[in-house]
mmCIF file of C-alpha atoms and ligand atoms in Angstrom:
data_model
loop_
_atom_site.group_PDB
_atom_site.id
_atom_site.type_symbol
_atom_site.label_atom_id
_atom_site.label_comp_id
_atom_site.label_asym_id
_atom_site.label_seq_id
_atom_site.Cartn_x
_atom_site.Cartn_y
_atom_site.Cartn_z
ATOM 1 C CA UNK A 1319 -22.628 -6.769 -16.195
ATOM 2 C CA UNK A 1320 -20.637 -3.661 -15.283
ATOM 3 C CA UNK A 1321 -17.493 -3.858 -17.430
ATOM 4 C CA UNK A 1322 -15.288 -2.930 -14.433
ATOM 5 C CA UNK A 1323 -16.668 -5.860 -12.417
ATOM 6 C CA UNK A 1324 -16.310 -8.251 -15.325
ATOM 7 C CA UNK A 1325 -12.638 -7.315 -15.609
ATOM 8 C CA UNK A 1326 -12.061 -7.944 -11.885
ATOM 9 C CA UNK A 1327 -13.691 -11.391 -12.088
ATOM 10 C CA UNK A 1328 -11.716 -12.365 -15.191
ATOM 11 C CA UNK A 1329 -8.452 -11.354 -13.503
ATOM 12 C CA UNK A 1330 -9.383 -13.142 -10.250
ATOM 13 C CA UNK A 1331 -10.318 -16.352 -12.122
ATOM 14 C CA UNK A 1332 -6.907 -16.315 -13.809
ATOM 15 C CA UNK A 1333 -4.949 -15.718 -10.565
ATOM 16 C CA UNK A 1334 -7.026 -18.368 -8.720
ATOM 17 C CA UNK A 1335 -6.090 -20.901 -11.362
ATOM 18 C CA UNK A 1336 -2.390 -19.998 -11.095
ATOM 19 C CA UNK A 1337 -2.409 -20.530 -7.311
ATOM 20 C CA UNK A 1338 -4.283 -23.816 -7.507
ATOM 21 C CA UNK A 1339 -7.538 -22.525 -6.066
ATOM 22 C CA UNK A 1340 -5.889 -21.468 -2.782
ATOM 23 C CA UNK A 1341 -7.456 -18.871 -0.473
ATOM 24 C CA UNK A 1342 -4.749 -16.417 0.642
ATOM 25 C CA UNK A 1343 -5.498 -14.933 4.062
ATOM 26 C CA UNK A 1344 -3.331 -11.857 3.618
ATOM 27 C CA UNK A 1345 -2.711 -9.484 0.736
ATOM 28 C CA UNK A 1346 0.481 -7.425 0.817
ATOM 29 C CA UNK A 1347 1.337 -4.350 -1.243
ATOM 30 C CA UNK A 1348 5.064 -3.684 -1.467
ATOM 31 C CA UNK A 1349 5.933 -0.060 -2.175
ATOM 32 C CA UNK A 1350 8.906 1.548 -3.923
ATOM 33 C CA UNK A 1351 12.121 -0.242 -2.969
ATOM 34 C CA UNK A 1352 10.302 -2.510 -0.509
ATOM 35 C CA UNK A 1353 9.919 -5.521 -2.833
ATOM 36 C CA UNK A 1354 12.498 -7.592 -0.903
ATOM 37 C CA UNK A 1355 9.812 -9.054 1.364
ATOM 38 C CA UNK A 1356 8.845 -11.217 -1.594
ATOM 39 C CA UNK A 1357 12.153 -13.116 -1.162
ATOM 40 C CA UNK A 1358 10.947 -14.302 2.265
ATOM 41 C CA UNK A 1359 7.836 -15.930 0.820
ATOM 42 C CA UNK A 1360 8.130 -19.731 0.856
ATOM 43 C CA UNK A 1361 7.177 -21.924 -2.111
ATOM 44 C CA UNK A 1362 6.537 -18.838 -4.230
ATOM 45 C CA UNK A 1363 4.390 -18.803 -7.324
ATOM 46 C CA UNK A 1364 5.204 -15.709 -9.392
ATOM 47 C CA UNK A 1365 2.469 -14.229 -11.548
ATOM 48 C CA UNK A 1366 3.656 -11.271 -13.663
ATOM 49 C CA UNK A 1367 0.962 -8.591 -13.943
ATOM 50 C CA UNK A 1368 1.454 -8.586 -17.685
ATOM 51 C CA UNK A 1369 0.033 -12.138 -17.832
ATOM 52 C CA UNK A 1370 -3.095 -11.262 -15.843
ATOM 53 C CA UNK A 1371 -5.962 -10.415 -18.181
ATOM 54 C CA UNK A 1372 -7.138 -6.830 -17.776
ATOM 55 C CA UNK A 1373 -4.229 -5.760 -15.560
ATOM 56 C CA UNK A 1374 -2.288 -2.572 -16.256
ATOM 57 C CA UNK A 1375 1.518 -2.749 -16.424
ATOM 58 C CA UNK A 1376 3.356 -1.192 -13.458
ATOM 59 C CA UNK A 1377 5.798 1.393 -14.819
ATOM 60 C CA UNK A 1378 7.015 3.094 -11.649
ATOM 61 C CA UNK A 1379 10.686 3.103 -10.649
ATOM 62 C CA UNK A 1380 11.526 0.428 -8.030
ATOM 63 C CA UNK A 1381 8.378 -1.588 -8.842
ATOM 64 C CA UNK A 1382 8.719 -5.041 -10.374
ATOM 65 C CA UNK A 1383 5.179 -5.882 -11.408
ATOM 66 C CA UNK A 1384 4.433 -9.354 -10.020
ATOM 67 C CA UNK A 1385 1.956 -11.051 -7.764
ATOM 68 C CA UNK A 1386 3.845 -13.496 -5.510
ATOM 69 C CA UNK A 1387 1.788 -16.186 -3.826
ATOM 70 C CA UNK A 1388 3.171 -18.420 -1.077
ATOM 71 C CA UNK A 1389 3.651 -18.725 2.673
ATOM 72 C CA UNK A 1390 4.857 -16.079 5.092
ATOM 73 C CA UNK A 1391 4.741 -16.506 8.866
ATOM 74 C CA UNK A 1392 2.932 -19.798 8.278
ATOM 75 C CA UNK A 1393 0.036 -18.123 6.436
ATOM 76 C CA UNK A 1394 -0.878 -18.057 2.777
ATOM 77 C CA UNK A 1395 -0.197 -14.617 1.348
ATOM 78 C CA UNK A 1396 -0.539 -12.909 -1.995
ATOM 79 C CA UNK A 1397 1.985 -10.101 -2.297
ATOM 80 C CA UNK A 1398 2.141 -7.370 -4.885
ATOM 81 C CA UNK A 1399 5.725 -6.662 -5.886
ATOM 82 C CA UNK A 1400 4.936 -3.239 -7.267
ATOM 83 C CA UNK A 1401 1.669 -1.368 -7.425
ATOM 84 C CA UNK A 1402 -0.232 0.898 -9.801
ATOM 85 C CA UNK A 1403 -0.230 4.641 -9.199
ATOM 86 C CA UNK A 1404 -2.701 7.273 -10.290
ATOM 87 C CA UNK A 1405 0.197 9.357 -11.666
ATOM 88 C CA UNK A 1406 0.933 6.607 -14.187
ATOM 89 C CA UNK A 1407 -2.276 7.673 -15.893
ATOM 90 C CA UNK A 1408 -4.596 4.775 -15.012
ATOM 91 C CA UNK A 1409 -8.181 5.388 -13.967
ATOM 92 C CA UNK A 1410 -8.816 4.651 -10.295
ATOM 93 C CA UNK A 1411 -10.652 1.369 -10.947
ATOM 94 C CA UNK A 1412 -7.432 0.056 -12.544
ATOM 95 C CA UNK A 1413 -5.150 1.566 -9.904
ATOM 96 C CA UNK A 1414 -7.068 -0.525 -7.350
ATOM 97 C CA UNK A 1415 -8.065 -3.606 -9.398
ATOM 98 C CA UNK A 1416 -5.570 -5.834 -7.606
ATOM 99 C CA UNK A 1417 -7.247 -5.188 -4.250
ATOM 100 C CA UNK A 1418 -10.674 -6.267 -5.495
ATOM 101 C CA UNK A 1419 -9.045 -9.322 -7.090
ATOM 102 C CA UNK A 1420 -7.618 -10.139 -3.646
ATOM 103 C CA UNK A 1421 -11.095 -9.809 -2.159
ATOM 104 C CA UNK A 1422 -12.516 -12.300 -4.656
ATOM 105 C CA UNK A 1423 -9.691 -14.711 -3.786
ATOM 106 C CA UNK A 1424 -10.689 -14.582 -0.117
ATOM 107 C CA UNK A 1425 -8.119 -12.156 1.323
ATOM 108 C CA UNK A 1426 -9.173 -10.870 4.764
ATOM 109 C CA UNK A 1427 -6.205 -8.684 5.705
ATOM 110 C CA UNK A 1428 -4.324 -6.146 3.619
ATOM 111 C CA UNK A 1429 -0.807 -5.032 4.576
ATOM 112 C CA UNK A 1430 0.168 -1.925 2.611
ATOM 113 C CA UNK A 1431 3.570 -0.280 2.495
ATOM 114 C CA UNK A 1432 5.048 2.741 0.806
ATOM 115 C CA UNK A 1433 7.994 5.080 0.594
ATOM 116 C CA UNK A 1434 7.085 8.507 1.941
ATOM 117 C CA UNK A 1435 8.530 11.912 2.676
ATOM 118 C CA UNK A 1436 8.665 12.835 6.340
ATOM 119 C CA UNK A 1437 6.859 16.078 7.172
ATOM 120 C CA UNK A 1438 6.961 15.522 10.951
ATOM 121 C CA UNK A 1439 10.079 17.334 12.248
ATOM 122 C CA UNK A 1440 10.881 14.428 14.599
ATOM 123 C CA UNK A 1441 11.250 11.949 11.738
ATOM 124 C CA UNK A 1442 14.555 10.771 10.295
ATOM 125 C CA UNK A 1443 15.405 9.061 7.016
ATOM 126 C CA UNK A 1444 15.026 5.316 7.504
ATOM 127 C CA UNK A 1445 12.269 5.558 10.115
ATOM 128 C CA UNK A 1446 9.316 3.231 9.764
ATOM 129 C CA UNK A 1447 5.925 4.796 10.480
ATOM 130 C CA UNK A 1448 2.765 2.919 11.371
ATOM 131 C CA UNK A 1449 -0.030 4.608 9.429
ATOM 132 C CA UNK A 1450 -2.696 5.421 12.001
ATOM 133 C CA UNK A 1451 -4.886 7.431 9.617
ATOM 134 C CA UNK A 1452 -4.741 9.263 6.316
ATOM 135 C CA UNK A 1453 -5.761 12.454 4.547
ATOM 136 C CA UNK A 1454 -6.747 11.977 0.928
ATOM 137 C CA UNK A 1455 -5.960 14.493 -1.786
ATOM 138 C CA UNK A 1456 -6.170 11.928 -4.587
ATOM 139 C CA UNK A 1457 -9.471 11.401 -6.412
ATOM 140 C CA UNK A 1458 -11.606 8.985 -4.393
ATOM 141 C CA UNK A 1459 -11.500 5.541 -6.101
ATOM 142 C CA UNK A 1460 -15.160 4.911 -5.223
ATOM 143 C CA UNK A 1461 -16.402 7.799 -7.377
ATOM 144 C CA UNK A 1462 -18.733 6.434 -10.065
ATOM 145 C CA UNK A 1463 -21.508 3.836 -9.962
ATOM 146 C CA UNK A 1464 -21.108 1.861 -6.739
ATOM 147 C CA UNK A 1465 -19.980 -1.758 -7.086
ATOM 148 C CA UNK A 1466 -22.655 -3.111 -4.755
ATOM 149 C CA UNK A 1467 -21.206 -6.625 -4.708
ATOM 150 C CA UNK A 1468 -18.086 -5.206 -3.057
ATOM 151 C CA UNK A 1469 -19.543 -2.750 -0.558
ATOM 152 C CA UNK A 1470 -21.884 0.100 0.309
ATOM 153 C CA UNK A 1471 -22.241 3.461 -1.460
ATOM 154 C CA UNK A 1472 -21.082 5.393 1.618
ATOM 155 C CA UNK A 1473 -18.496 3.336 3.513
ATOM 156 C CA UNK A 1474 -17.400 4.439 6.958
ATOM 157 C CA UNK A 1475 -13.717 5.334 7.319
ATOM 158 C CA UNK A 1476 -13.469 5.889 11.083
ATOM 159 C CA UNK A 1477 -11.274 2.832 11.623
ATOM 160 C CA UNK A 1478 -9.504 2.607 8.262
ATOM 161 C CA UNK A 1479 -6.353 1.244 9.929
ATOM 162 C CA UNK A 1480 -7.038 -1.588 12.355
ATOM 163 C CA UNK A 1481 -6.282 -0.799 16.013
ATOM 164 C CA UNK A 1482 -5.496 -4.411 16.933
ATOM 165 C CA UNK A 1483 -2.937 -4.727 14.149
ATOM 166 C CA UNK A 1484 -1.377 -1.403 15.167
ATOM 167 C CA UNK A 1485 -1.055 -2.669 18.761
ATOM 168 C CA UNK A 1486 0.444 -5.933 17.498
ATOM 169 C CA UNK A 1487 2.959 -4.036 15.330
ATOM 170 C CA UNK A 1488 4.058 -1.989 18.338
ATOM 171 C CA UNK A 1489 4.467 -5.141 20.419
ATOM 172 C CA UNK A 1490 6.447 -6.915 17.675
ATOM 173 C CA UNK A 1491 8.715 -3.924 17.022
ATOM 174 C CA UNK A 1492 9.320 -3.538 20.745
ATOM 175 C CA UNK A 1493 10.408 -7.156 21.045
ATOM 176 C CA UNK A 1494 12.784 -6.627 18.112
ATOM 177 C CA UNK A 1495 14.214 -3.432 19.624
ATOM 178 C CA UNK A 1496 12.949 -1.364 16.681
ATOM 179 C CA UNK A 1497 11.523 2.085 17.364
ATOM 180 C CA UNK A 1498 8.484 2.786 15.218
ATOM 181 C CA UNK A 1499 6.959 6.145 14.456
ATOM 182 C CA UNK A 1500 3.194 6.451 14.195
ATOM 183 C CA UNK A 1501 1.384 9.062 12.164
ATOM 184 C CA UNK A 1502 -0.960 10.335 9.496
ATOM 185 C CA UNK A 1503 -0.187 9.649 5.827
ATOM 186 C CA UNK A 1504 -1.096 12.357 3.355
ATOM 187 C CA UNK A 1505 -1.892 10.966 -0.100
ATOM 188 C CA UNK A 1506 -1.285 13.315 -3.018
ATOM 189 C CA UNK A 1507 -1.292 12.578 -6.741
ATOM 190 C CA UNK A 1508 2.374 13.222 -7.562
ATOM 191 C CA UNK A 1509 4.356 12.772 -9.716
ATOM 192 C CA UNK A 1510 5.914 16.054 -8.582
ATOM 193 C CA UNK A 1511 7.313 16.088 -5.084
ATOM 194 C CA UNK A 1512 5.794 18.756 -2.878
ATOM 195 C CA UNK A 1513 6.729 22.424 -2.852
ATOM 196 C CA UNK A 1514 7.919 23.706 0.534
ATOM 197 C CA UNK A 1515 4.650 25.665 0.876
ATOM 198 C CA UNK A 1516 2.695 22.456 0.305
ATOM 199 C CA UNK A 1517 4.818 20.636 2.865
ATOM 200 C CA UNK A 1518 4.098 23.372 5.430
ATOM 201 C CA UNK A 1519 0.396 23.164 4.554
ATOM 202 C CA UNK A 1520 0.285 19.369 4.884
ATOM 203 C CA UNK A 1521 2.084 19.571 8.236
ATOM 204 C CA UNK A 1522 -0.334 22.233 9.454
ATOM 205 C CA UNK A 1523 -3.384 20.085 8.669
ATOM 206 C CA UNK A 1524 -1.971 17.074 10.497
ATOM 207 C CA UNK A 1525 0.217 15.091 8.114
ATOM 208 C CA UNK A 1526 3.316 13.274 9.369
ATOM 209 C CA UNK A 1527 4.324 11.794 6.024
ATOM 210 C CA UNK A 1528 3.397 12.359 2.399
ATOM 211 C CA UNK A 1529 3.308 10.015 -0.583
ATOM 212 C CA UNK A 1530 1.695 9.256 -3.916
ATOM 213 C CA UNK A 1531 -0.044 5.924 -3.264
ATOM 214 C CA UNK A 1532 -1.698 3.694 -0.653
ATOM 215 C CA UNK A 1533 -4.849 5.711 0.052
ATOM 216 C CA UNK A 1534 -6.800 4.434 -3.020
ATOM 217 C CA UNK A 1535 -5.942 0.821 -2.110
ATOM 218 C CA UNK A 1536 -6.946 1.342 1.519
ATOM 219 C CA UNK A 1537 -10.264 2.939 0.563
ATOM 220 C CA UNK A 1538 -11.100 0.083 -1.814
ATOM 221 C CA UNK A 1539 -10.053 -2.510 0.779
ATOM 222 C CA UNK A 1540 -12.205 -0.926 3.481
ATOM 223 C CA UNK A 1541 -15.124 -0.631 1.045
ATOM 224 C CA UNK A 1542 -15.116 -4.418 0.673
ATOM 225 C CA UNK A 1543 -14.501 -5.155 4.350
ATOM 226 C CA UNK A 1544 -10.807 -6.064 4.302
ATOM 227 C CA UNK A 1545 -8.919 -5.255 7.530
ATOM 228 C CA UNK A 1546 -5.943 -2.951 6.850
ATOM 229 C CA UNK A 1547 -2.484 -2.437 8.308
ATOM 230 C CA UNK A 1548 -0.223 0.221 6.767
ATOM 231 C CA UNK A 1549 3.413 1.201 7.104
ATOM 232 C CA UNK A 1550 5.455 4.015 5.548
ATOM 233 C CA UNK A 1551 9.190 3.996 5.140
ATOM 234 C CA UNK A 1552 10.487 7.543 5.523
ATOM 235 C CA UNK A 1553 12.893 7.805 2.603
ATOM 236 C CA UNK A 1554 13.460 11.566 2.656
ATOM 237 C CA UNK A 1555 12.664 14.569 4.790
ATOM 238 C CA UNK A 1556 10.292 16.943 3.026
ATOM 239 C CA UNK A 1557 11.735 20.411 2.477
ATOM 240 C CA UNK A 1558 9.931 23.118 4.419
ATOM 241 C CA UNK A 1559 11.864 26.035 2.959
ATOM 242 C CA UNK A 1560 13.042 26.933 -0.510
ATOM 243 C CA UNK A 1561 16.760 26.866 0.254
ATOM 244 C CA UNK A 1562 16.814 23.110 0.072
ATOM 245 C CA UNK A 1563 19.981 21.369 1.148
ATOM 246 C CA UNK A 1564 18.761 18.067 -0.251
ATOM 247 C CA UNK A 1565 16.601 17.792 -3.352
ATOM 248 C CA UNK A 1566 14.101 14.926 -3.692
ATOM 249 C CA UNK A 1567 15.066 12.200 -6.097
ATOM 250 C CA UNK A 1568 13.289 8.964 -7.096
ATOM 251 C CA UNK A 1569 16.446 6.826 -7.118
ATOM 252 C CA UNK A 1570 17.393 7.993 -3.642
ATOM 253 C CA UNK A 1571 13.880 7.157 -2.401
ATOM 254 C CA UNK A 1572 14.220 3.600 -3.730
ATOM 255 C CA UNK A 1573 17.703 3.231 -2.198
ATOM 256 C CA UNK A 1574 16.548 4.376 1.253
ATOM 257 C CA UNK A 1575 13.468 2.138 1.122
ATOM 258 C CA UNK A 1576 15.684 -0.792 0.198
ATOM 259 C CA UNK A 1577 17.819 -0.149 3.266
ATOM 260 C CA UNK A 1578 14.738 -0.304 5.514
ATOM 261 C CA UNK A 1579 13.029 -3.193 3.727
ATOM 262 C CA UNK A 1580 14.484 -5.980 5.905
ATOM 263 C CA UNK A 1581 13.176 -4.398 9.119
ATOM 264 C CA UNK A 1582 9.760 -3.772 7.640
ATOM 265 C CA UNK A 1583 9.557 -7.269 6.183
ATOM 266 C CA UNK A 1584 10.372 -8.902 9.520
ATOM 267 C CA UNK A 1585 7.707 -6.821 11.271
ATOM 268 C CA UNK A 1586 5.108 -7.761 8.633
ATOM 269 C CA UNK A 1587 6.083 -11.424 8.910
ATOM 270 C CA UNK A 1588 5.707 -11.502 12.684
ATOM 271 C CA UNK A 1589 2.347 -9.732 12.667
ATOM 272 C CA UNK A 1590 1.112 -12.125 9.975
ATOM 273 C CA UNK A 1591 2.336 -15.097 12.014
ATOM 274 C CA UNK A 1592 0.138 -13.890 14.872
ATOM 275 C CA UNK A 1593 -3.072 -13.737 12.802
HETATM 276 N N1 LIG B 2202 6.702 12.994 -1.456
HETATM 277 C C1 LIG B 2202 5.823 12.216 -2.106
HETATM 278 N N2 LIG B 2202 6.022 10.928 -2.307
HETATM 279 C C2 LIG B 2202 7.142 10.389 -1.835
HETATM 280 C C3 LIG B 2202 8.094 11.133 -1.151
HETATM 281 C C4 LIG B 2202 7.858 12.517 -0.949
HETATM 282 O O1 LIG B 2202 8.656 13.252 -0.350
HETATM 283 N N3 LIG B 2202 9.099 10.292 -0.799
HETATM 284 C C5 LIG B 2202 8.752 9.068 -1.267
HETATM 285 N N4 LIG B 2202 7.571 9.123 -1.892
#
C-alpha cells in the first residue's frame, strides 16, 4: 500500500478509537488565535496531535495542537485546535493529513478559519470575511501519485466554497447584527509577510485577503468530496507602500484573531446547528 495512505489509515484508526467509534459530521480547522471555539464544544475529548501516530507536531504561534471531539450546535464535530503549515517544513501530504483522517471518520462538512491580512481597501482590522473563492500560490497538495481512494486525478474546483453555506452564514450574521465581508483568499507560502509590491499584485489579480494556510486543506477536502465553508479573520491591513505605519507582527495577528474569535465561533455554531 502507498505509505501515505497507510499513515492516514493508522492515524484515523487511532482517533476513531479515542472518540468511541463516533462519526463526526463536521470537521473544523481553527486558525491562529481562533482556538477559543474549542471551549464551546460540549463533552470534549481532547486528542493531542503528538499522541496520534504519524502526525506532525504543530509549531506555529497561536496554535495548540489538539483534535477536540464533542458536540457543537447539537452536532458531533471534530475540531483542530491548530493546524499544520507548509512553512513549518512539512510535505503537503502531512500538512493535510488531518483532513483525510476526518474523511475516513465520516466528516461531511469542513469549516476552515484563518487569520489573514486585508488587501481590500474597504476592510478593517477585526472584520470577518466569508471566503467565496481562493487563489493558490502554494504548491498544490494533490501533486504526486493520485490517492484514488480519496478522489479523482483532476478534481473540479468551480464550487470550492459551498454556496448554500455562504448564504446560511450571511443569514446567521444578519440575525446577529454582524456585518460580514466576502472575498477571495490568496494563499501564499509565508513565513514572510508580503512586500508592498506583492500586496499590490495580489490586489490587482483579485485578492481581498492574504494568508499562509487554508488552501491546501480546502483542496484536499474538495478532492475527497467534503463540503467546505471558510472564514478569514482580518488581523492586519496589508501594507501597499513602503512607508509602513504599522509593521506586521505574529503576536499582533494572534491578539486580533483572539478578539474576533467569539463572533466567528458563534457564527460557526449557528451554521452547524442548521445542518
Ligand atoms: N499575510 C499573510 N498571512 C497572514 C497575514 C498577512 O498579512 N496576517 C495574518 N496571516
